[in-house]
Coordinates of C-alpha atoms in Angstrom, one line a residue:
R9 CA 3.0 23.9 18.9
S10 CA 1.9 21.9 15.9
T11 CA -1.1 21.6 13.6
E12 CA -2.1 18.5 15.7
H13 CA -2.5 20.7 18.7
A14 CA -4.6 23.2 16.8
I15 CA -6.9 20.5 15.3
A16 CA -7.2 18.8 18.7
T17 CA -8.3 22.2 20.3
C18 CA -11.0 22.6 17.6
Y19 CA -12.3 19.1 18.4
H20 CA -12.3 20.0 22.1
M21 CA -14.3 23.1 21.4
V22 CA -17.0 21.1 19.6
N23 CA -17.1 17.9 21.8
I24 CA -16.4 19.3 25.3
S25 CA -17.1 23.1 25.3
K26 CA -20.1 22.7 22.9
L27 CA -19.2 25.9 21.0
H28 CA -20.8 25.2 17.6
F29 CA -20.7 28.7 16.0
V30 CA -17.4 29.5 14.3
V31 CA -16.1 32.9 13.0
D32 CA -13.8 32.1 10.1
I33 CA -11.5 35.1 9.5
D34 CA -9.2 35.3 6.5
I35 CA -6.6 38.1 6.6
K36 CA -6.1 39.6 3.2
G37 CA -2.5 39.1 2.1
F38 CA -1.2 38.8 5.7
F39 CA 2.5 38.3 5.1
D40 CA 2.5 41.0 2.4
N41 CA 0.7 43.6 4.5
I42 CA 2.3 43.5 8.0
N43 CA 2.8 47.1 9.1
H44 CA 6.5 47.7 9.8
K45 CA 6.0 50.6 12.3
K46 CA 3.5 48.5 14.4
L47 CA 5.8 45.5 14.3
I48 CA 8.9 47.5 15.4
K49 CA 6.8 48.9 18.4
Q50 CA 5.8 45.4 19.4
L51 CA 9.5 44.2 19.2
Q52 CA 10.6 47.1 21.3
R53 CA 8.6 45.7 24.2
F54 CA 10.9 42.7 24.4
K55 CA 13.8 43.6 26.8
L56 CA 16.1 40.9 25.2
I57 CA 16.0 42.7 21.8
D58 CA 18.6 45.4 21.8
N59 CA 19.1 48.2 19.3
K60 CA 21.6 46.2 17.2
I61 CA 19.2 43.3 16.7
L62 CA 16.4 45.7 16.0
S63 CA 18.4 47.4 13.3
I64 CA 19.2 44.0 11.7
I65 CA 15.4 43.1 11.7
K66 CA 14.6 46.5 10.1
C67 CA 17.1 45.8 7.3
M68 CA 15.6 42.3 6.7
L69 CA 12.1 43.8 6.5
K70 CA 13.2 46.4 3.9
V71 CA 14.9 43.9 1.7
E72 CA 15.0 44.8 -2.0
T73 CA 12.8 42.9 -4.5
V74 CA 14.2 42.5 -8.0
L75 CA 11.5 42.0 -10.7
P76 CA 12.0 40.0 -13.9
N77 CA 12.5 43.3 -15.8
K78 CA 15.4 44.1 -13.3
E79 CA 13.4 46.8 -11.6
V80 CA 14.2 47.1 -7.9
I81 CA 11.4 47.7 -5.4
L82 CA 11.9 48.6 -1.7
S83 CA 9.3 46.9 0.5
E84 CA 7.5 49.4 2.8
K85 CA 5.2 46.8 4.4
G86 CA 5.1 43.0 4.8
T87 CA 7.7 40.4 5.7
P88 CA 9.9 38.6 3.1
Q89 CA 8.2 35.4 1.9
G90 CA 10.3 32.4 2.8
G91 CA 12.5 34.3 5.2
I92 CA 13.6 32.5 8.3
L93 CA 12.2 35.3 10.5
S94 CA 8.8 35.7 8.8
P95 CA 6.9 33.0 10.8
L96 CA 8.2 34.3 14.1
L97 CA 7.4 38.0 13.3
S98 CA 3.9 37.0 12.1
N99 CA 3.3 35.4 15.5
I100 CA 4.5 38.5 17.3
V101 CA 2.1 40.6 15.3
L102 CA -0.9 38.4 16.0
N103 CA 0.1 37.8 19.7
E104 CA -1.7 41.0 20.5
L105 CA -4.9 39.6 19.0
D106 CA -4.6 36.4 21.0
W107 CA -4.4 38.3 24.3
W108 CA -7.2 40.6 23.4
I109 CA -9.5 37.6 22.6
H110 CA -8.3 36.0 25.9
S111 CA -9.3 39.2 27.8
Q112 CA -12.8 39.0 26.4
W113 CA -13.7 35.8 28.3
S114 CA -11.1 33.3 29.6
G115 CA -8.8 35.9 31.0
I116 CA -11.4 38.0 32.8
K117 CA -10.6 38.4 36.5
T118 CA -13.4 37.6 38.9
K119 CA -13.7 38.9 42.5
K120 CA -13.0 35.4 43.7
E121 CA -10.2 33.2 42.3
Y122 CA -11.3 29.7 41.3
S123 CA -8.9 26.8 41.0
N124 CA -11.6 24.9 39.1
A125 CA -12.3 26.3 35.6
S126 CA -15.9 25.0 35.6
N127 CA -16.7 27.1 38.7
K128 CA -15.3 30.2 37.0
Y129 CA -17.3 29.4 33.9
K130 CA -20.6 29.3 35.9
V131 CA -19.9 32.8 37.3
L132 CA -19.0 34.2 33.9
K133 CA -22.1 32.6 32.3
E134 CA -24.3 34.7 34.6
T135 CA -22.9 37.9 33.1
N136 CA -23.8 39.5 29.8
L137 CA -20.2 39.0 28.5
T138 CA -19.6 37.3 25.1
E139 CA -18.2 33.8 25.4
V140 CA -15.4 33.4 22.8
K141 CA -12.3 31.3 22.4
I142 CA -9.6 31.5 19.7
V143 CA -7.7 28.7 18.0
R144 CA -4.9 30.0 15.8
Y145 CA -2.1 28.5 13.8
A146 CA 0.1 31.2 12.1
D147 CA -2.3 33.5 10.3
D148 CA -5.1 31.0 10.2
F149 CA -7.5 31.4 13.1
K150 CA -11.0 30.6 14.2
L151 CA -13.2 32.1 16.9
F152 CA -15.6 29.7 18.7
C153 CA -18.8 31.1 20.1
R154 CA -21.9 29.8 21.9
D155 CA -24.6 31.3 19.6
R156 CA -25.0 33.3 16.4
A157 CA -25.5 36.6 18.1
S158 CA -22.1 36.2 19.9
A159 CA -20.5 35.2 16.7
E160 CA -21.8 38.2 14.8
K161 CA -20.7 40.5 17.6
M162 CA -17.1 39.1 17.6
F163 CA -17.0 39.2 13.8
K164 CA -17.5 42.9 13.8
L165 CA -15.2 43.5 16.8
V166 CA -12.3 41.5 15.4
K167 CA -12.6 43.2 12.0
I168 CA -12.3 46.6 13.7
F169 CA -9.4 45.4 16.0
L170 CA -7.4 44.1 13.0
K171 CA -7.9 47.3 11.1
D172 CA -7.3 49.8 13.9
R173 CA -4.7 48.1 16.0
L174 CA -2.8 45.9 13.5
K175 CA -3.5 47.8 10.2
L176 CA -4.7 44.6 8.6
D177 CA -7.8 44.0 6.4
I178 CA -9.9 40.9 6.2
S179 CA -11.2 39.1 3.0
E180 CA -14.9 39.7 2.9
K181 CA -15.4 36.8 0.5
K182 CA -13.6 34.2 2.6
S183 CA -14.5 35.4 6.1
K184 CA -17.9 34.2 7.4
I185 CA -19.9 32.8 10.3
V186 CA -20.4 29.0 10.3
N187 CA -23.0 27.0 12.2
L188 CA -21.1 23.7 12.6
R189 CA -24.4 21.8 13.1
K190 CA -25.3 22.7 9.5
E191 CA -22.1 23.2 7.5
Y192 CA -18.4 22.4 7.5
S193 CA -15.6 24.7 8.6
Y194 CA -12.2 24.3 7.0
F195 CA -8.9 24.5 8.9
L196 CA -5.4 23.4 8.0
G197 CA -6.5 21.0 5.2
I198 CA -9.3 19.4 7.3
K199 CA -13.0 20.1 7.2
F200 CA -15.1 19.4 10.3
K201 CA -18.7 19.5 11.4
A202 CA -20.8 18.8 14.5
I203 CA -22.9 15.6 13.9
K204 CA -25.7 14.6 16.2
N205 CA -24.7 11.2 17.8
R206 CA -27.5 9.9 20.0
K207 CA -28.4 12.9 22.1
K208 CA -25.2 15.0 21.8
Y209 CA -23.2 16.6 19.1
T210 CA -19.7 15.2 18.3
V211 CA -17.1 16.3 15.7
R212 CA -16.8 14.5 12.4
S213 CA -14.0 15.5 10.1
Y214 CA -12.7 14.8 6.6
V215 CA -9.7 15.6 4.4
S216 CA -10.7 18.8 2.5
E217 CA -11.4 18.7 -1.2
V218 CA -8.4 20.9 -2.0
A219 CA -6.1 18.7 0.0
I220 CA -7.4 15.6 -1.8
K221 CA -6.7 17.1 -5.2
E222 CA -3.1 18.0 -4.0
I223 CA -2.5 14.5 -2.7
Q224 CA -3.7 12.9 -5.9
K225 CA -1.6 15.3 -8.0
M226 CA 1.5 14.7 -5.9
V227 CA 1.2 10.9 -5.9
K228 CA 0.6 10.7 -9.7
E229 CA 3.6 12.8 -10.4
Q230 CA 5.8 10.7 -8.2
I231 CA 4.5 7.5 -9.9
K232 CA 5.5 8.9 -13.2
E233 CA 9.0 9.6 -11.8
I234 CA 9.2 5.9 -10.6
Q235 CA 8.2 4.8 -14.2
K236 CA 11.0 6.9 -15.7
R237 CA 13.6 5.9 -13.1
P238 CA 12.6 2.6 -11.4
T239 CA 15.2 2.8 -8.7
A240 CA 15.1 2.2 -4.9
Q241 CA 15.8 5.8 -4.2
E242 CA 12.7 7.0 -6.2
V243 CA 10.5 4.5 -4.3
L244 CA 11.9 5.5 -0.9
L245 CA 11.2 9.2 -1.8
F246 CA 7.6 8.2 -2.8
N247 CA 7.2 6.2 0.4
S248 CA 8.4 9.1 2.6
K249 CA 5.8 11.4 1.0
I250 CA 3.0 8.8 1.6
H251 CA 4.1 8.4 5.2
G252 CA 4.1 12.2 5.6
V253 CA 0.6 12.5 4.2
Q254 CA -0.7 9.6 6.4
N255 CA 0.9 11.1 9.6
Y256 CA -0.7 14.5 9.0
Y257 CA -4.2 13.7 7.8
R258 CA -4.8 10.8 10.3
M259 CA -6.2 13.7 12.5
A260 CA -9.4 13.5 10.4
T261 CA -11.9 11.2 11.9
M262 CA -13.0 9.8 8.5
V263 CA -9.5 9.6 7.0
N264 CA -9.9 5.9 6.1
I265 CA -12.9 6.7 3.9
D266 CA -11.1 9.6 2.1
F267 CA -7.9 7.7 1.6
S268 CA -9.8 4.6 0.3
K269 CA -11.3 6.8 -2.4
I270 CA -7.9 8.3 -3.3
G271 CA -6.2 4.8 -3.1
Y272 CA -8.7 3.4 -5.7
I273 CA -7.5 6.0 -8.2
I274 CA -3.8 5.6 -7.2
N275 CA -4.0 1.8 -7.7
K276 CA -5.3 2.3 -11.3
S277 CA -2.3 4.6 -12.0
L278 CA 0.1 2.1 -10.4
T279 CA -1.3 -0.7 -12.6
N280 CA -1.1 1.4 -15.8
R281 CA 2.4 2.5 -15.2
L282 CA 4.1 -0.2 -13.2
G283 CA 2.2 -3.3 -14.2
K284 CA 0.4 -5.9 -12.1
P285 CA 0.7 -5.9 -8.3
S286 CA 3.1 -8.3 -6.6
K287 CA 2.5 -10.8 -3.8
E288 CA 5.8 -10.2 -2.0
K289 CA 6.3 -7.5 0.6
D290 CA 9.6 -6.3 2.0
K291 CA 10.5 -6.2 5.8
K292 CA 9.8 -2.5 6.3
Y293 CA 6.4 -2.7 4.7
K294 CA 5.4 -5.7 6.9
L295 CA 6.5 -3.8 10.0
R296 CA 4.6 -0.6 9.2
Y297 CA 1.4 -2.2 7.8
K298 CA 1.0 -5.2 10.0
G299 CA -2.6 -6.4 9.9
Y300 CA -3.3 -4.7 6.5
N301 CA -3.9 -6.8 3.4
Y302 CA -3.7 -4.6 0.4
Q303 CA -2.3 -5.1 -3.1
V304 CA 1.3 -4.0 -3.3
W305 CA 3.8 -3.1 -6.0
N306 CA 7.6 -3.8 -5.8
V307 CA 10.2 -1.7 -7.6
A308 CA 13.9 -2.5 -7.2
R309 CA 13.1 -4.9 -4.4
V310 CA 11.4 -2.1 -2.4
T311 CA 7.6 -2.3 -1.7
I312 CA 5.6 0.9 -2.4
S313 CA 3.7 2.1 0.6
T314 CA -0.1 1.9 0.6
L315 CA -1.8 5.3 1.1
Q316 CA -5.2 3.9 2.2
A317 CA -3.7 1.8 5.0
C318 CA -4.3 4.6 7.5
K319 CA -6.6 4.8 10.6
F320 CA -7.8 7.8 12.6
K321 CA -5.6 8.7 15.6
I322 CA -7.0 11.1 18.2
P323 CA -4.9 14.3 18.0
R324 CA -3.4 15.4 21.3
L325 CA -3.9 18.7 23.1
F326 CA -0.9 20.8 23.9
S327 CA -0.1 21.0 27.6
A328 CA 2.7 23.4 28.7
K329 CA 2.6 22.0 32.3
N330 CA 3.1 18.4 31.1
K331 CA 6.0 19.4 28.8
I332 CA 7.7 21.2 31.7
A333 CA 7.1 18.2 34.0
I334 CA 8.5 15.8 31.5
E335 CA 11.7 17.9 31.0
E336 CA 12.2 18.2 34.8
K337 CA 11.6 14.5 35.4
V338 CA 13.7 13.2 32.5
G339 CA 16.5 15.7 33.2
I340 CA 19.4 15.4 30.9
E341 CA 17.8 12.5 29.0
K342 CA 15.0 14.6 27.5
I343 CA 13.4 14.1 24.2
I344 CA 15.3 15.4 21.2
D345 CA 13.6 18.5 19.7
D346 CA 15.6 18.5 16.5
D347 CA 13.1 17.0 14.0
A348 CA 15.7 16.5 11.3
Q349 CA 17.8 14.4 13.7
R350 CA 14.8 12.4 14.9
A351 CA 13.8 11.7 11.3
K352 CA 17.3 10.6 10.4
L353 CA 17.5 8.4 13.4
R354 CA 14.1 6.7 12.6
Y355 CA 15.2 6.1 9.0
L356 CA 18.5 4.5 10.0
R357 CA 16.9 2.3 12.6
N358 CA 13.9 1.4 10.5
S359 CA 11.5 3.0 13.1
T360 CA 11.9 -0.2 15.2
C361 CA 12.3 -0.4 18.9
E362 CA 15.8 -1.7 19.6
I363 CA 14.6 -3.8 22.6
T364 CA 11.3 -5.3 21.5
G365 CA 12.0 -5.3 17.7
E366 CA 8.5 -3.9 17.1
Y367 CA 7.7 -1.2 14.5
I368 CA 6.9 2.2 16.1
G369 CA 4.4 4.1 14.0
G370 CA 3.3 7.3 15.7
R371 CA 5.6 10.3 16.2
D372 CA 4.7 10.3 19.9
D373 CA 5.0 6.5 20.4
F374 CA 8.8 6.5 20.3
Y375 CA 11.4 7.6 22.8
V376 CA 15.0 8.6 22.2
H377 CA 17.5 7.4 24.8
W378 CA 21.1 8.4 25.4
I379 CA 23.2 5.3 25.8
I380 CA 26.0 7.2 27.6
P381 CA 24.3 10.1 29.5
K382 CA 25.5 13.6 28.8
E383 CA 26.7 14.0 32.4
H384 CA 29.1 11.1 31.8
G385 CA 30.5 12.6 28.5
G386 CA 27.7 11.3 26.2
T387 CA 27.0 13.2 22.9
D388 CA 24.1 13.8 20.6
D389 CA 25.7 11.7 17.9
I390 CA 23.5 9.0 16.2
E391 CA 25.8 6.3 17.5
N392 CA 25.0 7.3 21.1
L393 CA 21.2 7.2 20.7
M394 CA 18.7 4.4 20.9
I395 CA 15.1 4.3 19.6
L396 CA 12.8 2.8 22.2
H397 CA 9.0 2.5 22.5
S398 CA 7.6 5.4 24.6
S399 CA 6.7 2.9 27.4
F400 CA 10.4 2.7 28.2
K401 CA 10.5 6.4 29.1
R402 CA 8.3 5.6 32.2
I403 CA 10.6 2.7 33.1
L404 CA 13.8 4.7 32.9
T405 CA 12.5 7.7 34.8
M406 CA 10.6 6.0 37.6
E407 CA 12.2 5.9 41.0
N408 CA 13.0 2.4 42.4
K409 CA 12.5 1.0 38.9
E410 CA 14.6 -2.0 39.8
D411 CA 11.9 -3.2 42.3
Y412 CA 9.0 -2.5 39.9
Y413 CA 10.6 -4.1 36.8
K414 CA 12.9 -6.7 38.0
D415 CA 10.7 -9.5 36.5
N416 CA 10.0 -7.5 33.3
E417 CA 11.6 -9.2 30.3
N418 CA 11.9 -6.0 28.2
Y419 CA 13.6 -4.2 31.1
Q420 CA 16.1 -7.0 31.5
K421 CA 16.9 -6.8 27.8
L422 CA 17.4 -3.1 28.1
L423 CA 19.8 -3.5 31.0
E424 CA 21.7 -6.2 29.0
T425 CA 22.0 -3.8 26.0
L426 CA 23.1 -0.9 28.1
S427 CA 25.7 -3.0 30.0
K428 CA 27.6 -3.6 26.7
Y429 CA 28.5 0.1 26.6
K430 CA 29.8 0.4 30.1

């Protein structure tokens, strides 16, 4: 699951479920205050974790901390910051909270089983139960409620649950109830609100103020590095950071406005440190920013990417059923899950479809194909992989594809390309 799925769920709660009261809970020093005894009890419930693995985890939890004055402190609570196990252990701790919230509304069993969720909702609505849904990413989570009374009730109950069951305290200053029709709620670097559009409320979101300051600081520091060392490597590093920021914050509906304001400041910095803009644009820039007409700067024959050339993209909801269906349908030619390998492959192939020659922008818009299938001795080496547009996934996995796509020019090109390796 990703931040995109979390943000998409928040939008769904506002636009579709019409839950406009949010309980923002901030756990005080979550990673530093995880109770070891409670965590070990939760781990013991997993049958796959034997005593040896459990003893190793206990040793990792009680790792020694050496202070600057060389004093050694043994940790009695919390998980090591930056440890490879910390994110997983934190999810195990809060998994109990997820299921408890689920049992308060969505997971309630009715006398009659309903295949349609809307029919079950009508039955539950007639009861006096509190409607609540949770959206959580790591230790950041929000509770969405129908009205303020429900929000206040859940605020008190969650506070008690965290204290009694998980031995965790909340930050009273940072935790509050938000009416999305009147004020913003902040989540994962994005602030969102319910705005009245004609006769209904829809979500409107911006890049948060803190995130804007961090982006500006990061970009200005990188521009200084390019001024000190005007090499292609420094520009490529700068571009990769810009692309990362664009890919993340395009989940905000008003990202173009926020990035335009940041871009105005960045352009001034670029002019002051690198001189006047250039009229020339390299091939990679033209592919990525096709249709945009912004001022550009060239350093060592590499064009600097434009932050403000970014449009809102609707974040996608996570669907476990769809993921399983895709893996079963695609079989051995499933999508690579290793992000590092995907990133390396995209960089080496210029994020370009090897059949159509078009630039592929979005993470979900490209498909990785094995030239020689694994069942015929193919490997995961870069040389055995092709970058294609996501539309080819449907072509390659459809039954009787030869009949459907025999007149398709792109399909014929794909067959020609694959035939070279046979």
